[in-house]
Amino acid sequence: MARHVIANELRSRERRDRLVAKAGGAEHAVTEDHAGQVGEHLRVRAALSALSPADQEVLRLTAWDGLDVAEAALVLGCSRTALKVRLHRARRRFAARLRAAEGADLSTARRGPLPTILPEGSTR
Protein backbone atom coordinates (compact mmCIF):
# COMPACT_ATOMS: atom_id res chain seq x y z
CA MET A 1 0.00 0.00 0.00
CA ALA A 2 2.81 2.39 0.84
CA ARG A 3 4.40 1.67 -2.54
CA HIS A 4 1.23 2.80 -4.30
CA VAL A 5 0.95 5.95 -2.17
CA ILE A 6 4.54 6.88 -2.97
CA ALA A 7 4.04 6.09 -6.66
CA ASN A 8 0.92 8.23 -6.83
CA GLU A 9 2.64 11.12 -5.09
CA LEU A 10 5.65 11.01 -7.41
CA ARG A 11 3.42 10.83 -10.48
CA SER A 12 1.26 13.73 -9.32
CA ARG A 13 4.31 15.89 -8.64
CA GLU A 14 5.67 15.15 -12.09
CA ARG A 15 2.33 15.92 -13.74
CA ARG A 16 2.04 19.17 -11.80
CA ASP A 17 5.56 20.20 -12.82
CA ARG A 18 4.86 19.42 -16.48
CA LEU A 19 1.58 21.36 -16.33
CA VAL A 20 3.27 24.40 -14.81
CA ALA A 21 5.98 24.27 -17.48
CA LYS A 22 3.40 23.86 -20.23
CA ALA A 23 1.23 26.70 -18.90
CA GLY A 24 4.23 29.02 -18.83
CA GLY A 25 4.78 28.56 -22.57
CA ALA A 26 1.09 28.63 -23.51
CA GLU A 27 1.19 32.23 -24.71
CA HIS A 28 3.56 31.26 -27.55
CA ALA A 29 1.85 27.99 -28.40
CA VAL A 30 1.26 27.05 -32.03
CA THR A 31 -1.71 24.90 -32.89
CA GLU A 32 -0.77 21.94 -35.05
CA ASP A 33 -2.78 19.25 -36.78
CA HIS A 34 -2.70 16.25 -34.45
CA ALA A 35 -4.46 13.80 -36.76
CA GLY A 36 -1.25 11.90 -37.52
CA GLN A 37 -0.43 11.56 -33.86
CA VAL A 38 -3.79 10.04 -32.99
CA GLY A 39 -3.08 6.84 -34.94
CA GLU A 40 0.36 6.53 -33.38
CA HIS A 41 -1.09 7.14 -29.93
CA LEU A 42 -3.67 4.39 -30.43
CA ARG A 43 -1.01 1.98 -31.70
CA VAL A 44 1.22 2.63 -28.68
CA ARG A 45 -1.67 2.21 -26.24
CA ALA A 46 -2.71 -1.07 -27.90
CA ALA A 47 0.85 -2.41 -27.70
CA LEU A 48 1.13 -1.33 -24.07
CA SER A 49 -2.18 -2.93 -23.10
CA ALA A 50 -0.99 -6.23 -24.59
CA LEU A 51 1.84 -6.39 -22.04
CA SER A 52 1.65 -7.82 -18.54
CA PRO A 53 0.66 -5.44 -15.72
CA ALA A 54 4.22 -5.57 -14.34
CA ASP A 55 5.69 -4.54 -17.71
CA GLN A 56 3.10 -1.78 -18.06
CA GLU A 57 3.92 -0.43 -14.61
CA VAL A 58 7.69 -0.27 -15.14
CA LEU A 59 7.27 1.39 -18.55
CA ARG A 60 4.76 3.93 -17.27
CA LEU A 61 6.92 4.85 -14.28
CA THR A 62 10.02 5.45 -16.38
CA ALA A 63 8.70 6.66 -19.74
CA TRP A 64 5.43 8.40 -18.94
CA ASP A 65 5.97 9.55 -15.36
CA GLY A 66 9.62 10.39 -16.00
CA LEU A 67 11.09 8.61 -12.98
CA ASP A 68 14.74 7.65 -13.15
CA VAL A 69 15.93 4.14 -12.34
CA ALA A 70 16.54 4.85 -8.64
CA GLU A 71 13.11 6.46 -8.15
CA ALA A 72 11.28 3.71 -10.01
CA ALA A 73 13.15 1.04 -8.06
CA LEU A 74 12.12 2.73 -4.83
CA VAL A 75 8.48 2.85 -5.92
CA LEU A 76 8.49 -0.80 -6.98
CA GLY A 77 10.44 -1.94 -3.93
CA CYS A 78 13.29 -3.58 -5.80
CA SER A 79 16.98 -2.95 -6.38
CA ARG A 80 18.21 -0.68 -9.15
CA THR A 81 19.76 -3.68 -10.90
CA ALA A 82 16.48 -5.61 -10.79
CA LEU A 83 14.63 -2.59 -12.16
CA LYS A 84 17.12 -2.19 -15.01
CA VAL A 85 16.58 -5.83 -15.98
CA ARG A 86 12.79 -5.49 -15.75
CA LEU A 87 12.89 -2.29 -17.78
CA HIS A 88 15.11 -3.81 -20.47
CA ARG A 89 12.82 -6.83 -20.83
CA ALA A 90 9.66 -4.70 -20.81
CA ARG A 91 11.08 -2.41 -23.52
CA ARG A 92 12.03 -5.40 -25.63
CA ARG A 93 8.54 -6.92 -25.34
CA PHE A 94 6.95 -3.52 -26.02
CA ALA A 95 9.05 -3.03 -29.17
CA ALA A 96 8.07 -6.50 -30.38
CA ARG A 97 4.37 -5.66 -29.89
CA LEU A 98 4.82 -2.41 -31.82
CA ARG A 99 6.56 -4.22 -34.67
CA ALA A 100 3.76 -6.79 -34.76
CA ALA A 101 1.14 -4.04 -34.88
CA GLU A 102 3.07 -2.26 -37.62
CA GLY A 103 3.23 -5.48 -39.63
CA ALA A 104 -0.53 -5.92 -39.28
CA ASP A 105 -1.07 -2.33 -40.43
CA LEU A 106 1.14 -2.87 -43.47
CA SER A 107 -0.64 -6.07 -44.47
CA THR A 108 -3.98 -4.26 -44.28
CA ALA A 109 -2.62 -1.39 -46.36
CA ARG A 110 -1.34 -3.79 -49.06
CA ARG A 111 -4.85 -5.08 -49.66
CA GLY A 112 -5.81 -1.70 -51.02
CA PRO A 113 -8.31 0.85 -49.87
CA LEU A 114 -11.56 -0.24 -48.35
CA PRO A 115 -14.54 0.01 -50.68
CA THR A 116 -16.74 3.04 -50.22
CA ILE A 117 -20.32 2.19 -49.37
CA LEU A 118 -22.76 4.64 -50.89
CA PRO A 119 -26.41 5.02 -49.97
CA GLU A 120 -28.91 3.31 -52.27
CA GLY A 121 -29.64 5.21 -55.42
CA SER A 122 -26.55 7.43 -55.28
CA THR A 123 -23.74 7.31 -57.82
CA ARG A 124 -20.15 8.38 -57.74
mmCIF file of C-alpha atoms in Angstrom:
data_model
loop_
_atom_site.group_PDB
_atom_site.id
_atom_site.type_symbol
_atom_site.label_atom_id
_atom_site.label_comp_id
_atom_site.label_asym_id
_atom_site.label_seq_id
_atom_site.Cartn_x
_atom_site.Cartn_y
_atom_site.Cartn_z
ATOM 1 C CA MET A 1 0.000 0.000 0.000
ATOM 2 C CA ALA A 2 2.807 2.395 0.844
ATOM 3 C CA ARG A 3 4.395 1.673 -2.539
ATOM 4 C CA HIS A 4 1.230 2.805 -4.296
ATOM 5 C CA VAL A 5 0.947 5.945 -2.169
ATOM 6 C CA ILE A 6 4.545 6.877 -2.968
ATOM 7 C CA ALA A 7 4.040 6.093 -6.658
ATOM 8 C CA ASN A 8 0.917 8.233 -6.826
ATOM 9 C CA GLU A 9 2.638 11.125 -5.088
ATOM 10 C CA LEU A 10 5.652 11.006 -7.410
ATOM 11 C CA ARG A 11 3.422 10.826 -10.481
ATOM 12 C CA SER A 12 1.255 13.729 -9.324
ATOM 13 C CA ARG A 13 4.313 15.887 -8.635
ATOM 14 C CA GLU A 14 5.673 15.146 -12.094
ATOM 15 C CA ARG A 15 2.335 15.919 -13.744
ATOM 16 C CA ARG A 16 2.044 19.167 -11.801
ATOM 17 C CA ASP A 17 5.562 20.204 -12.824
ATOM 18 C CA ARG A 18 4.859 19.419 -16.483
ATOM 19 C CA LEU A 19 1.581 21.359 -16.330
ATOM 20 C CA VAL A 20 3.271 24.404 -14.809
ATOM 21 C CA ALA A 21 5.984 24.265 -17.482
ATOM 22 C CA LYS A 22 3.397 23.855 -20.226
ATOM 23 C CA ALA A 23 1.226 26.704 -18.904
ATOM 24 C CA GLY A 24 4.231 29.021 -18.830
ATOM 25 C CA GLY A 25 4.782 28.560 -22.568
ATOM 26 C CA ALA A 26 1.088 28.631 -23.511
ATOM 27 C CA GLU A 27 1.191 32.226 -24.713
ATOM 28 C CA HIS A 28 3.561 31.265 -27.552
ATOM 29 C CA ALA A 29 1.845 27.990 -28.401
ATOM 30 C CA VAL A 30 1.257 27.054 -32.026
ATOM 31 C CA THR A 31 -1.713 24.900 -32.887
ATOM 32 C CA GLU A 32 -0.770 21.941 -35.053
ATOM 33 C CA ASP A 33 -2.776 19.247 -36.779
ATOM 34 C CA HIS A 34 -2.704 16.245 -34.455
ATOM 35 C CA ALA A 35 -4.461 13.795 -36.759
ATOM 36 C CA GLY A 36 -1.250 11.904 -37.523
ATOM 37 C CA GLN A 37 -0.427 11.565 -33.862
ATOM 38 C CA VAL A 38 -3.793 10.038 -32.993
ATOM 39 C CA GLY A 39 -3.084 6.841 -34.938
ATOM 40 C CA GLU A 40 0.356 6.533 -33.384
ATOM 41 C CA HIS A 41 -1.090 7.136 -29.926
ATOM 42 C CA LEU A 42 -3.674 4.386 -30.426
ATOM 43 C CA ARG A 43 -1.010 1.977 -31.699
ATOM 44 C CA VAL A 44 1.221 2.634 -28.679
ATOM 45 C CA ARG A 45 -1.668 2.212 -26.239
ATOM 46 C CA ALA A 46 -2.710 -1.065 -27.896
ATOM 47 C CA ALA A 47 0.853 -2.414 -27.697
ATOM 48 C CA LEU A 48 1.126 -1.330 -24.065
ATOM 49 C CA SER A 49 -2.178 -2.932 -23.100
ATOM 50 C CA ALA A 50 -0.990 -6.229 -24.594
ATOM 51 C CA LEU A 51 1.840 -6.388 -22.042
ATOM 52 C CA SER A 52 1.653 -7.816 -18.539
ATOM 53 C CA PRO A 53 0.663 -5.436 -15.721
ATOM 54 C CA ALA A 54 4.220 -5.571 -14.344
ATOM 55 C CA ASP A 55 5.686 -4.540 -17.709
ATOM 56 C CA GLN A 56 3.103 -1.783 -18.064
ATOM 57 C CA GLU A 57 3.925 -0.429 -14.613
ATOM 58 C CA VAL A 58 7.685 -0.270 -15.138
ATOM 59 C CA LEU A 59 7.274 1.395 -18.552
ATOM 60 C CA ARG A 60 4.764 3.926 -17.273
ATOM 61 C CA LEU A 61 6.917 4.849 -14.277
ATOM 62 C CA THR A 62 10.018 5.452 -16.376
ATOM 63 C CA ALA A 63 8.699 6.663 -19.737
ATOM 64 C CA TRP A 64 5.434 8.399 -18.940
ATOM 65 C CA ASP A 65 5.975 9.546 -15.361
ATOM 66 C CA GLY A 66 9.616 10.391 -15.997
ATOM 67 C CA LEU A 67 11.094 8.615 -12.977
ATOM 68 C CA ASP A 68 14.738 7.646 -13.152
ATOM 69 C CA VAL A 69 15.931 4.137 -12.340
ATOM 70 C CA ALA A 70 16.543 4.855 -8.644
ATOM 71 C CA GLU A 71 13.113 6.459 -8.145
ATOM 72 C CA ALA A 72 11.277 3.714 -10.010
ATOM 73 C CA ALA A 73 13.155 1.040 -8.055
ATOM 74 C CA LEU A 74 12.119 2.729 -4.829
ATOM 75 C CA VAL A 75 8.477 2.846 -5.920
ATOM 76 C CA LEU A 76 8.490 -0.804 -6.978
ATOM 77 C CA GLY A 77 10.435 -1.942 -3.927
ATOM 78 C CA CYS A 78 13.288 -3.581 -5.801
ATOM 79 C CA SER A 79 16.979 -2.949 -6.377
ATOM 80 C CA ARG A 80 18.209 -0.678 -9.153
ATOM 81 C CA THR A 81 19.757 -3.675 -10.903
ATOM 82 C CA ALA A 82 16.479 -5.605 -10.794
ATOM 83 C CA LEU A 83 14.632 -2.588 -12.158
ATOM 84 C CA LYS A 84 17.122 -2.192 -15.008
ATOM 85 C CA VAL A 85 16.579 -5.830 -15.979
ATOM 86 C CA ARG A 86 12.785 -5.492 -15.754
ATOM 87 C CA LEU A 87 12.892 -2.286 -17.784
ATOM 88 C CA HIS A 88 15.105 -3.815 -20.468
ATOM 89 C CA ARG A 89 12.820 -6.829 -20.828
ATOM 90 C CA ALA A 90 9.664 -4.697 -20.814
ATOM 91 C CA ARG A 91 11.083 -2.411 -23.516
ATOM 92 C CA ARG A 92 12.030 -5.401 -25.633
ATOM 93 C CA ARG A 93 8.540 -6.922 -25.344
ATOM 94 C CA PHE A 94 6.947 -3.521 -26.024
ATOM 95 C CA ALA A 95 9.053 -3.030 -29.170
ATOM 96 C CA ALA A 96 8.073 -6.505 -30.376
ATOM 97 C CA ARG A 97 4.374 -5.659 -29.890
ATOM 98 C CA LEU A 98 4.816 -2.412 -31.816
ATOM 99 C CA ARG A 99 6.555 -4.217 -34.674
ATOM 100 C CA ALA A 100 3.763 -6.790 -34.758
ATOM 101 C CA ALA A 101 1.137 -4.044 -34.880
ATOM 102 C CA GLU A 102 3.066 -2.260 -37.622
ATOM 103 C CA GLY A 103 3.229 -5.482 -39.633
ATOM 104 C CA ALA A 104 -0.527 -5.917 -39.275
ATOM 105 C CA ASP A 105 -1.071 -2.328 -40.431
ATOM 106 C CA LEU A 106 1.143 -2.875 -43.466
ATOM 107 C CA SER A 107 -0.640 -6.074 -44.473
ATOM 108 C CA THR A 108 -3.984 -4.261 -44.275
ATOM 109 C CA ALA A 109 -2.616 -1.391 -46.358
ATOM 110 C CA ARG A 110 -1.345 -3.785 -49.058
ATOM 111 C CA ARG A 111 -4.846 -5.076 -49.663
ATOM 112 C CA GLY A 112 -5.812 -1.700 -51.021
ATOM 113 C CA PRO A 113 -8.308 0.855 -49.874
ATOM 114 C CA LEU A 114 -11.562 -0.243 -48.353
ATOM 115 C CA PRO A 115 -14.545 0.010 -50.678
ATOM 116 C CA THR A 116 -16.743 3.041 -50.222
ATOM 117 C CA ILE A 117 -20.316 2.193 -49.369
ATOM 118 C CA LEU A 118 -22.756 4.644 -50.891
ATOM 119 C CA PRO A 119 -26.410 5.016 -49.971
ATOM 120 C CA GLU A 120 -28.907 3.311 -52.266
ATOM 121 C CA GLY A 121 -29.638 5.214 -55.419
ATOM 122 C CA SER A 122 -26.550 7.429 -55.285
ATOM 123 C CA THR A 123 -23.742 7.310 -57.821
ATOM 124 C CA ARG A 124 -20.153 8.381 -57.744
#
